CSV table of C-alpha atoms in Angstrom, one decimal:
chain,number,residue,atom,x,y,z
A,1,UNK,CA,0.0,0.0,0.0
A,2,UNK,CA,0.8,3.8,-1.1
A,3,UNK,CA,0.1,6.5,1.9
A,4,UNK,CA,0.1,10.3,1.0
A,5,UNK,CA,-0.6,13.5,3.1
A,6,UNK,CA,-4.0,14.7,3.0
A,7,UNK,CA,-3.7,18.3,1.5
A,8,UNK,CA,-2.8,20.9,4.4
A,9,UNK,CA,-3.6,18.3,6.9
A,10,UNK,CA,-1.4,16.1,9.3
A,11,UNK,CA,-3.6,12.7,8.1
A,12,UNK,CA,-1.4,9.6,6.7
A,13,UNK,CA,-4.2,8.2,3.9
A,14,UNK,CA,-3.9,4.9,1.9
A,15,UNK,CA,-3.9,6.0,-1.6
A,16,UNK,CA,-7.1,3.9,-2.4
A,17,UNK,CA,-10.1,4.9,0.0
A,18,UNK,CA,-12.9,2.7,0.5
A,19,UNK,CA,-15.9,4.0,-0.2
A,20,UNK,CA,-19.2,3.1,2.1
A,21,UNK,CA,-22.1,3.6,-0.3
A,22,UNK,CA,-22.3,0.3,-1.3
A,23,UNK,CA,-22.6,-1.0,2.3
A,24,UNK,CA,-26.1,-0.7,4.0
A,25,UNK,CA,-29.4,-2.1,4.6
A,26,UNK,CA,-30.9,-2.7,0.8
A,27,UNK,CA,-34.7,-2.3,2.1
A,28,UNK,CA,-33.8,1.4,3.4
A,29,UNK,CA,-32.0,4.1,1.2
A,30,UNK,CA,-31.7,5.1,-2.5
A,31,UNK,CA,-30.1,2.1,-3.4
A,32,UNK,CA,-31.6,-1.9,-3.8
A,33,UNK,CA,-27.7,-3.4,-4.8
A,34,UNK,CA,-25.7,-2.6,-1.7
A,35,UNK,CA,-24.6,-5.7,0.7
A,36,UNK,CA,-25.6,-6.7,3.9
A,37,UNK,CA,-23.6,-6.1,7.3
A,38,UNK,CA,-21.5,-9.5,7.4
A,39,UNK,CA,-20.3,-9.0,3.5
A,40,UNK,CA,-19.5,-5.4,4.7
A,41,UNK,CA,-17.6,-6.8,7.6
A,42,UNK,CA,-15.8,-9.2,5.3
A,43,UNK,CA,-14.7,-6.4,2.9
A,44,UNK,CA,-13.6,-4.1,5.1
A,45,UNK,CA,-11.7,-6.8,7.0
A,46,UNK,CA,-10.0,-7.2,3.6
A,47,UNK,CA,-9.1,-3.5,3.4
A,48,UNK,CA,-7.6,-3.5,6.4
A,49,UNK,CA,-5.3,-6.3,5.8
A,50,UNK,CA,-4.2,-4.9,2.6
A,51,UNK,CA,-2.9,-1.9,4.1
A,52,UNK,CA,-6.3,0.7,3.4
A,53,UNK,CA,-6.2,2.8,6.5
A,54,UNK,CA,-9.5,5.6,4.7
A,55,UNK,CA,-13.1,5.2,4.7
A,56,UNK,CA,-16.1,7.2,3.2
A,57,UNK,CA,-19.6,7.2,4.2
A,58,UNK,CA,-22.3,9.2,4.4
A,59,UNK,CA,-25.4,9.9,7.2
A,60,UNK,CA,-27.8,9.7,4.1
A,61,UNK,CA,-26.1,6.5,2.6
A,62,UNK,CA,-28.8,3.6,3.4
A,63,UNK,CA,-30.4,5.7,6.3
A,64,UNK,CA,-27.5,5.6,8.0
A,65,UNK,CA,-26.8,2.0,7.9
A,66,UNK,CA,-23.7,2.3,5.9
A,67,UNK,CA,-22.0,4.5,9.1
A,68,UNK,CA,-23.7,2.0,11.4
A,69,UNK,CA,-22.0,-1.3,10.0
A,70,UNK,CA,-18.7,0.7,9.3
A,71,UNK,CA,-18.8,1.5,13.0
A,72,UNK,CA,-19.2,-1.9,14.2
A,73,UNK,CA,-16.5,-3.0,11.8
A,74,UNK,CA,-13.9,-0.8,12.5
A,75,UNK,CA,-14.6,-0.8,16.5
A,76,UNK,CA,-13.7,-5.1,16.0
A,77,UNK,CA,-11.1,-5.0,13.3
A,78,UNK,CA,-9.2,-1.8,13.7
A,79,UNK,CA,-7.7,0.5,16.3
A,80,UNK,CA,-9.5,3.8,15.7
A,81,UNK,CA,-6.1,5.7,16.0
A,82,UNK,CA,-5.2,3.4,12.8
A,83,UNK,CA,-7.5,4.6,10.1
A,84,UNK,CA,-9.0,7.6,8.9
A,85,UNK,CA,-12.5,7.7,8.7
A,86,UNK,CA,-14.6,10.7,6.8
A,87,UNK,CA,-18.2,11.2,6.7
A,88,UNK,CA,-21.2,13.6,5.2
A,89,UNK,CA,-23.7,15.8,6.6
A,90,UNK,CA,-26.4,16.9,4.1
A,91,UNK,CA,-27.8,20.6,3.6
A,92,UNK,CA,-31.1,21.6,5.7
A,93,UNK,CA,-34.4,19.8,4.2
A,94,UNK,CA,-37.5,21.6,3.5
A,95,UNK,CA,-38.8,20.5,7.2
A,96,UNK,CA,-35.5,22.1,8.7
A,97,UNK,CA,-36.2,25.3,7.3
A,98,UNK,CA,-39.8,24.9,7.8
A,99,UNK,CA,-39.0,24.2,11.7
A,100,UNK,CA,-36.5,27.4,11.8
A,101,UNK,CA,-33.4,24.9,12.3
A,102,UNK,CA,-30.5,26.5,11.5
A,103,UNK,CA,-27.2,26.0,9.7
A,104,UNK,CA,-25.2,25.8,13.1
A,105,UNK,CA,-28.1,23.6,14.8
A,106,UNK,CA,-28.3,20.8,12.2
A,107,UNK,CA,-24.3,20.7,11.8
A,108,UNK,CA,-25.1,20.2,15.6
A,109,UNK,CA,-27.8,17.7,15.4
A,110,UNK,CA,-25.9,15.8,12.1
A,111,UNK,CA,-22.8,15.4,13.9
A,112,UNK,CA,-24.4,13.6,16.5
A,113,UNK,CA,-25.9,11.2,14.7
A,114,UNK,CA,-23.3,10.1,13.2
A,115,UNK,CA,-21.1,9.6,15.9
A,116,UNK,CA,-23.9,8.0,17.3
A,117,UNK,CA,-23.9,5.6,14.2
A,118,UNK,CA,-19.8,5.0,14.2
A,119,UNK,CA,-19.9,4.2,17.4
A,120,UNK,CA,-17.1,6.5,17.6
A,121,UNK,CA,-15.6,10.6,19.6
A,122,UNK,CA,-14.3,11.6,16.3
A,123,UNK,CA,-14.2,12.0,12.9
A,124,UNK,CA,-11.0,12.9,10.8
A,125,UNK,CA,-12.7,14.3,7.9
A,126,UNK,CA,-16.4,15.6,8.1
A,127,UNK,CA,-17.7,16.8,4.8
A,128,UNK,CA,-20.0,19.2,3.1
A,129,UNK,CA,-22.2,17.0,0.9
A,130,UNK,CA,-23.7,19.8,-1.7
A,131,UNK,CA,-23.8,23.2,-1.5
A,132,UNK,CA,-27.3,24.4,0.4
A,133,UNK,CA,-28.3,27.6,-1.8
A,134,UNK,CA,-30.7,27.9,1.3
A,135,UNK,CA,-28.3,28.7,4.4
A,136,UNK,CA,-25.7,30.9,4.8
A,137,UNK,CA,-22.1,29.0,4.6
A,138,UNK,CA,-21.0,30.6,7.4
A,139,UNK,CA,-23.2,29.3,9.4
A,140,UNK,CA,-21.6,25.8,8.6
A,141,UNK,CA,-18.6,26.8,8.9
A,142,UNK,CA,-19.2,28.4,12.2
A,143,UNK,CA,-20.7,25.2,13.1
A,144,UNK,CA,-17.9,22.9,11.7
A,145,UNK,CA,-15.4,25.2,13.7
A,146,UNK,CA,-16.7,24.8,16.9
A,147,UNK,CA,-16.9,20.8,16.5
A,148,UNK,CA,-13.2,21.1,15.7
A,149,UNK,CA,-12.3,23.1,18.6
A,150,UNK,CA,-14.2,20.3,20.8
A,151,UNK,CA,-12.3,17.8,19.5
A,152,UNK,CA,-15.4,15.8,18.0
A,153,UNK,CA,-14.1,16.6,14.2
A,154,UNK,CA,-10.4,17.1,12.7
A,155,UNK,CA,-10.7,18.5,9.7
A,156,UNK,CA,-13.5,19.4,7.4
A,157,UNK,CA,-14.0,18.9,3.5
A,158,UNK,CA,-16.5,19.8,1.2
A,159,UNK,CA,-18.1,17.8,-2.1
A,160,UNK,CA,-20.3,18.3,-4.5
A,161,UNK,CA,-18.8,22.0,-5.3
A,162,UNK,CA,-17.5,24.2,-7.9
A,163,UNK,CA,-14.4,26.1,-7.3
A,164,UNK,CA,-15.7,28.9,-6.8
A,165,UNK,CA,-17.7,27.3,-3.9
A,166,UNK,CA,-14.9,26.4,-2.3
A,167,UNK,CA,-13.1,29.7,-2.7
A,168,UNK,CA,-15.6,31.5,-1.5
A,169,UNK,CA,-16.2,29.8,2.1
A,170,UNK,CA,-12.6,29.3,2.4
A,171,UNK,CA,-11.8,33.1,2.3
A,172,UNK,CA,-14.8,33.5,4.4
A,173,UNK,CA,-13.4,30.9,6.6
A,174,UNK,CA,-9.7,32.6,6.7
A,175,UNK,CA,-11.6,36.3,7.6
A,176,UNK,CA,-12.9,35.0,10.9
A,177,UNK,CA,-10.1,32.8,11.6
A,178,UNK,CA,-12.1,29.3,11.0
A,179,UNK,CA,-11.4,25.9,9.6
A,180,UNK,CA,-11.0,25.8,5.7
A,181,UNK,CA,-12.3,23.1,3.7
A,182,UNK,CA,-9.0,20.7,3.2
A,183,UNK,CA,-10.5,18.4,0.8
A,184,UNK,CA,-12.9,18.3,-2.5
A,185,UNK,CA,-15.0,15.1,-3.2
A,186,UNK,CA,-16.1,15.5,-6.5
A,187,UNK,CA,-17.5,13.3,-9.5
A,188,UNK,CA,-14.3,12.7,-11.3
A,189,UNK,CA,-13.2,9.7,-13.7
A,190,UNK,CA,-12.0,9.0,-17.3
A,191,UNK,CA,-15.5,9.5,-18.8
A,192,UNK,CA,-16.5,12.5,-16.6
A,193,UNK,CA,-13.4,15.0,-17.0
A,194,UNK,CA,-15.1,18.2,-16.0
A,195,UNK,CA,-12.8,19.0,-12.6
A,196,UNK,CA,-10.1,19.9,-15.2
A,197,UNK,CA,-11.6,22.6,-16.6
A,198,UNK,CA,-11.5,24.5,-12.7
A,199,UNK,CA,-11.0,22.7,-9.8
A,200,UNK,CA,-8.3,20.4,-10.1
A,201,UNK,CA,-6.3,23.8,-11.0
A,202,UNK,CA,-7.5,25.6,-7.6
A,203,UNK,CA,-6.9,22.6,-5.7
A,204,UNK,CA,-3.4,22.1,-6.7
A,205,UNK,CA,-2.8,25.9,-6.3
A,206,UNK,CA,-3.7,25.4,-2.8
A,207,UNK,CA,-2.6,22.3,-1.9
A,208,UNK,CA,-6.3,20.7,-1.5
A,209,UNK,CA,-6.8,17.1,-1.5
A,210,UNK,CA,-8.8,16.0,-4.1
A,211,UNK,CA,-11.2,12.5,-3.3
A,212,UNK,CA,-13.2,11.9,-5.9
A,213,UNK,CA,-16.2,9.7,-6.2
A,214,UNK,CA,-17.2,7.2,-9.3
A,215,UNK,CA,-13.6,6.2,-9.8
A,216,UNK,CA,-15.0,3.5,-12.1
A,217,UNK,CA,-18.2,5.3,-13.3
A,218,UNK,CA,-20.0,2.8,-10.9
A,219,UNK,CA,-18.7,0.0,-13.1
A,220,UNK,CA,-18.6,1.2,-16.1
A,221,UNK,CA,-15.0,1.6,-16.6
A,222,UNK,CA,-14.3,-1.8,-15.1
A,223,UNK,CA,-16.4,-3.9,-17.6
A,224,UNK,CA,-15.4,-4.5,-21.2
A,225,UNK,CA,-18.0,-3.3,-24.0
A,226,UNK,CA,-21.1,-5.0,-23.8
A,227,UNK,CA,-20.6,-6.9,-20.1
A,228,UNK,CA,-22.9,-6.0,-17.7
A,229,UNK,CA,-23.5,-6.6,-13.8
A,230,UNK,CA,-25.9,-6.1,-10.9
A,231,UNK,CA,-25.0,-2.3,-10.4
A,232,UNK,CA,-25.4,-1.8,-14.0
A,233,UNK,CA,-28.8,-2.8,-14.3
A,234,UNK,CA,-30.4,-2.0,-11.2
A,235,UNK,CA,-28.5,1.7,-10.2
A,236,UNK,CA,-31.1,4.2,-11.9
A,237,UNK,CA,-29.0,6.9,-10.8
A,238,UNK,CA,-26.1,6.2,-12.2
A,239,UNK,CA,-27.8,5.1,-15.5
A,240,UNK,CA,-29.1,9.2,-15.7
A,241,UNK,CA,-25.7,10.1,-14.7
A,242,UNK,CA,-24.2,7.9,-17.6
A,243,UNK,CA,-26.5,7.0,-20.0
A,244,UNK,CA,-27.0,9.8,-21.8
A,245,UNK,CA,-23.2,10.1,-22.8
A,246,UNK,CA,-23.2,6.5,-23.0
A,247,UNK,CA,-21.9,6.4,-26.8
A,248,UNK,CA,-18.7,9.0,-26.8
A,249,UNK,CA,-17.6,7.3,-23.4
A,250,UNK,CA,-18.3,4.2,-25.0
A,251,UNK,CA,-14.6,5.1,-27.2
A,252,UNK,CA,-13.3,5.8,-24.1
A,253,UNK,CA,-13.9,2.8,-22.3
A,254,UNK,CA,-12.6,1.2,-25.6
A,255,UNK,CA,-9.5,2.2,-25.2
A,256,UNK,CA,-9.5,0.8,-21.4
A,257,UNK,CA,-9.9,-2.3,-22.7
A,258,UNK,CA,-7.4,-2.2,-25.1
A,259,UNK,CA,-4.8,-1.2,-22.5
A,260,UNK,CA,-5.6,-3.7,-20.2
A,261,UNK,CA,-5.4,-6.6,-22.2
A,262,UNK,CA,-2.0,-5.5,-23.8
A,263,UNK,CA,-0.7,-4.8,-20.5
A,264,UNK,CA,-2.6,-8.4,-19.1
A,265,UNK,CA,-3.8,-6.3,-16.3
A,266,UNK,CA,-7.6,-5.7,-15.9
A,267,UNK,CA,-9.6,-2.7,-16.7
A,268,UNK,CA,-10.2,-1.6,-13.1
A,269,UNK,CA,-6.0,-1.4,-12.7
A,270,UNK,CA,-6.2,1.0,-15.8
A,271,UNK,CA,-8.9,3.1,-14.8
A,272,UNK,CA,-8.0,3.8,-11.3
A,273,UNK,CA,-3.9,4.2,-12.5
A,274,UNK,CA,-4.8,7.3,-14.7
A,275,UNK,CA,-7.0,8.4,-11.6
A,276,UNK,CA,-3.7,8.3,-9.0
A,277,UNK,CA,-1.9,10.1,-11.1
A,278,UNK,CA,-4.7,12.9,-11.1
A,279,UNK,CA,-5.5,12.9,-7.4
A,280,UNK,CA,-4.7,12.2,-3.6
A,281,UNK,CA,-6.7,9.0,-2.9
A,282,UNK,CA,-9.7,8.3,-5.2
A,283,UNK,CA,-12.7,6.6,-3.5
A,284,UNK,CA,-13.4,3.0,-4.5
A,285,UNK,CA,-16.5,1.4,-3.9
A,286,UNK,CA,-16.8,-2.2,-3.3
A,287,UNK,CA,-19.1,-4.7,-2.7
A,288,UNK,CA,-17.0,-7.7,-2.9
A,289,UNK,CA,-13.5,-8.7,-1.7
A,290,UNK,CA,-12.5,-9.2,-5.4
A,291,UNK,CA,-13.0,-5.4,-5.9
A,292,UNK,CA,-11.2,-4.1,-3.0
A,293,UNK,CA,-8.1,-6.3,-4.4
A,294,UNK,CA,-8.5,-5.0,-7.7
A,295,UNK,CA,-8.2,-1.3,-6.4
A,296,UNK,CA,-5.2,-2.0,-5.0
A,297,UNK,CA,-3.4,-3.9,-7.8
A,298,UNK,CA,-4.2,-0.3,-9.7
A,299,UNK,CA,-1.0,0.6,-7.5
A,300,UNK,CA,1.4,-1.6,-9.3
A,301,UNK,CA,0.7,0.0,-13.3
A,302,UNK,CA,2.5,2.8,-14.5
A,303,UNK,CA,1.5,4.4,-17.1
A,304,UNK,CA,3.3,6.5,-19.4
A,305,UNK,CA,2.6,9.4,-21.0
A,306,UNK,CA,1.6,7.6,-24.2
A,307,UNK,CA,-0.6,5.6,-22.1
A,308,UNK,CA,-1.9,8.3,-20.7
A,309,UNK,CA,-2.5,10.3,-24.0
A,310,UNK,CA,-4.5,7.1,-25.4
A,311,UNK,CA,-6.7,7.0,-23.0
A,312,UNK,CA,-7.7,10.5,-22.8
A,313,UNK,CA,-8.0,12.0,-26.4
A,314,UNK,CA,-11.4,10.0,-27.0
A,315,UNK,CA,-13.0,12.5,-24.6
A,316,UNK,CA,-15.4,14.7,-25.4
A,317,UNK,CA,-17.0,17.8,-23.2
A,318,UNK,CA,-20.0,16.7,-21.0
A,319,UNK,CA,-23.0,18.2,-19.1
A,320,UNK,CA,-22.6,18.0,-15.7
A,321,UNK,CA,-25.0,15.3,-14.3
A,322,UNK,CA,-26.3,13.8,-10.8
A,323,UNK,CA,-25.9,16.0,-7.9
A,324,UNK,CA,-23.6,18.7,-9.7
A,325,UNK,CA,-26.3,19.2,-12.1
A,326,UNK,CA,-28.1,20.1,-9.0
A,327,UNK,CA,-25.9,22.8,-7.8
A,328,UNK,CA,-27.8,25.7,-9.1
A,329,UNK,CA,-30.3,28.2,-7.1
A,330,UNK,CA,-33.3,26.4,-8.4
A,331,UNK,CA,-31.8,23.7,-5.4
A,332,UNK,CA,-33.7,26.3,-3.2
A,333,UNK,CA,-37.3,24.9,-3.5
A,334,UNK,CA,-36.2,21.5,-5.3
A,335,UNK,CA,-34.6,19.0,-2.9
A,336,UNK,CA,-31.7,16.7,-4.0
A,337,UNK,CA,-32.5,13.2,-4.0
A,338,UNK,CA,-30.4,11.9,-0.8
A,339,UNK,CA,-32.0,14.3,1.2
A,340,UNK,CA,-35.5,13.5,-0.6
A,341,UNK,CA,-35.0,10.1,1.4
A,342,UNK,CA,-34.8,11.2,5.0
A,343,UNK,CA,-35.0,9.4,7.7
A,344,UNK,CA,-31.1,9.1,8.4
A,345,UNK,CA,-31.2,11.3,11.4
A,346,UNK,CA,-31.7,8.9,14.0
């Protein structure tokens, strides 16, 4: 296993994070393809033996029974001290608002809960999950600040963002001598290239960790043209993330195919190579052993700058889609779909 520093941040990460969404109660949530709690236990088991110290969940992710089965896990398999664990809190719902809850008050209340769910004092990395066009950021950040300086948080990252986003609270955050956001979780992979236009250039400006999500385009970029799988058939949200680009990133996932079998390596190595040498530690999700050791073999492949070249020039510009193509003011009165599904806050 690879370890990097996190951005402007003291935290020793493994260079492949594991990421939680998959793991949850499938009768609860957005999703009906994630695994039950002892195939979670079993793959994070794995993770851990294999040197992966950094996990990703989310309050929302299955209710909250992705943070609840990480916690148990962890609290058996690990010391906390060992890994590095980050998790989400959503913006205010409709109800919030409607109640007079404020920014500062459900950071409060969020917080809670999922320390409740982990089991656990602390979290290394609490994130922004989208942008809230209805609440002042500073009333986060004021929020995130004071969970910092009470030990329950260590550092704070945002996702879901434009740079400009980011920018913005962080200057806000450095007026009144707060936090700043230390990390960007965004939707970034070889057939969604759209960080490179902004973000990946403020973040390495400013020394910014950059986690993306959808490393392998849930699946997409790991299965050769025409193979299918579970998560391909049955994730509806990914299919309106994908599936209207589906024929230009069908060249590009071409040429991962290509690669890989001339390099007898697999498509997932491929993918997630060109990702490391893009970013800090991309998030990998995984809902079998098999893919947790395929993440890691990604280590091993260097690619060079021909390599690198081939499997970017197919690319062509894309709409932004799934919750980025959300981030706009008309978020105000339309709520995003993880926080359409509620009942996570208990």
């Amino acid at each position: 296993m690879e370890y990097i520093q996190l951005g402007n941040t003291d935290l020793k990460v493994s260079r492949i994070c594991m990421g939680c969404m998959g793991f949850g109660n499938a009768s609860t949530g957005q999703h009906s393809w994630t695994v039950d709690e002892e195939s979670t236990r079993q793959i994070i088991k794995r993770g851990l033996d294999l040197g992966i110290n950094f996990f990703d969940t989310a309050i929302a992710y299955q209710a909250g029974t992705s943070e609840i089965y990480l916690g148990r896990a962890i609290k058996d398999f690990a010391r906390r001290e060992d890994v590095i664990i980050a998790t989400k809190f959503l913006p205010r719902s409709q109800e919030d608002i409607a109640q007079n809850i404020s920014g500062k008050e459900h950071v409060k209340r969020s917080l809670e809960t999922s320390l409740k769910h982990l089991e656990m004092d602390y979290i290394d990395l609490y994130i922004y999950h989208m942008w809230d066009w209805n609440t002042p950021v500073e009333e986060y950040l004021e929020a995130l600040n004071e969970a910092i300086q009470e030990g329950k948080i260590r550092y704070i990252g945002i996702a879901n963002c434009f740079a400009w986003q980011i920018a913005q609270a962080n200057a806000i955050a450095e007026k009144h001598g707060w936090a700043k956001f230390v990390s960007v979780q965004n939707h970034y992979n070889l057939i969604m290239r759209e960080e490179e236009r902004e973000m990946n250039v403020y973040a390495s400006e400013n020394n910014i960790a950059l986690t993306p999500y959808s490393a392998l385009a849930a699946g997409r970029l790991s299965k050769k043209p025409g193979e299918t799988s579970k998560r391909l058939e049955q994730d509806t949200y990914a299919k309106f993330k994908y599936d209207a680009t589906a024929d230009a990133d069908g060249k590009v996932i071409e040429q991962v195919y290509r690669l890989a079998k001339e390099k007898d390596v697999t498509m997932t190595e491929i993918s997630l190579a060109w990702l490391l040498t893009k970013v800090s530690s991309p998030i990998v999700g995984a809902t079998k052993i098999s893919h947790v050791e395929g993440a890691i073999k990604a280590l091993d492949i260097k690619l060079s700058d021909e390599d690198i070249k081939r499997l970017e020039q197919a690319y062509v510009p894309h709409n932004l889609s799934g919750v980025m193509a959300q981030n706009t003011p008309a978020a105000r009165t339309v709520e995003q779909v993880w926080i359409q599904n509620g009942k996570y806050m208990k």
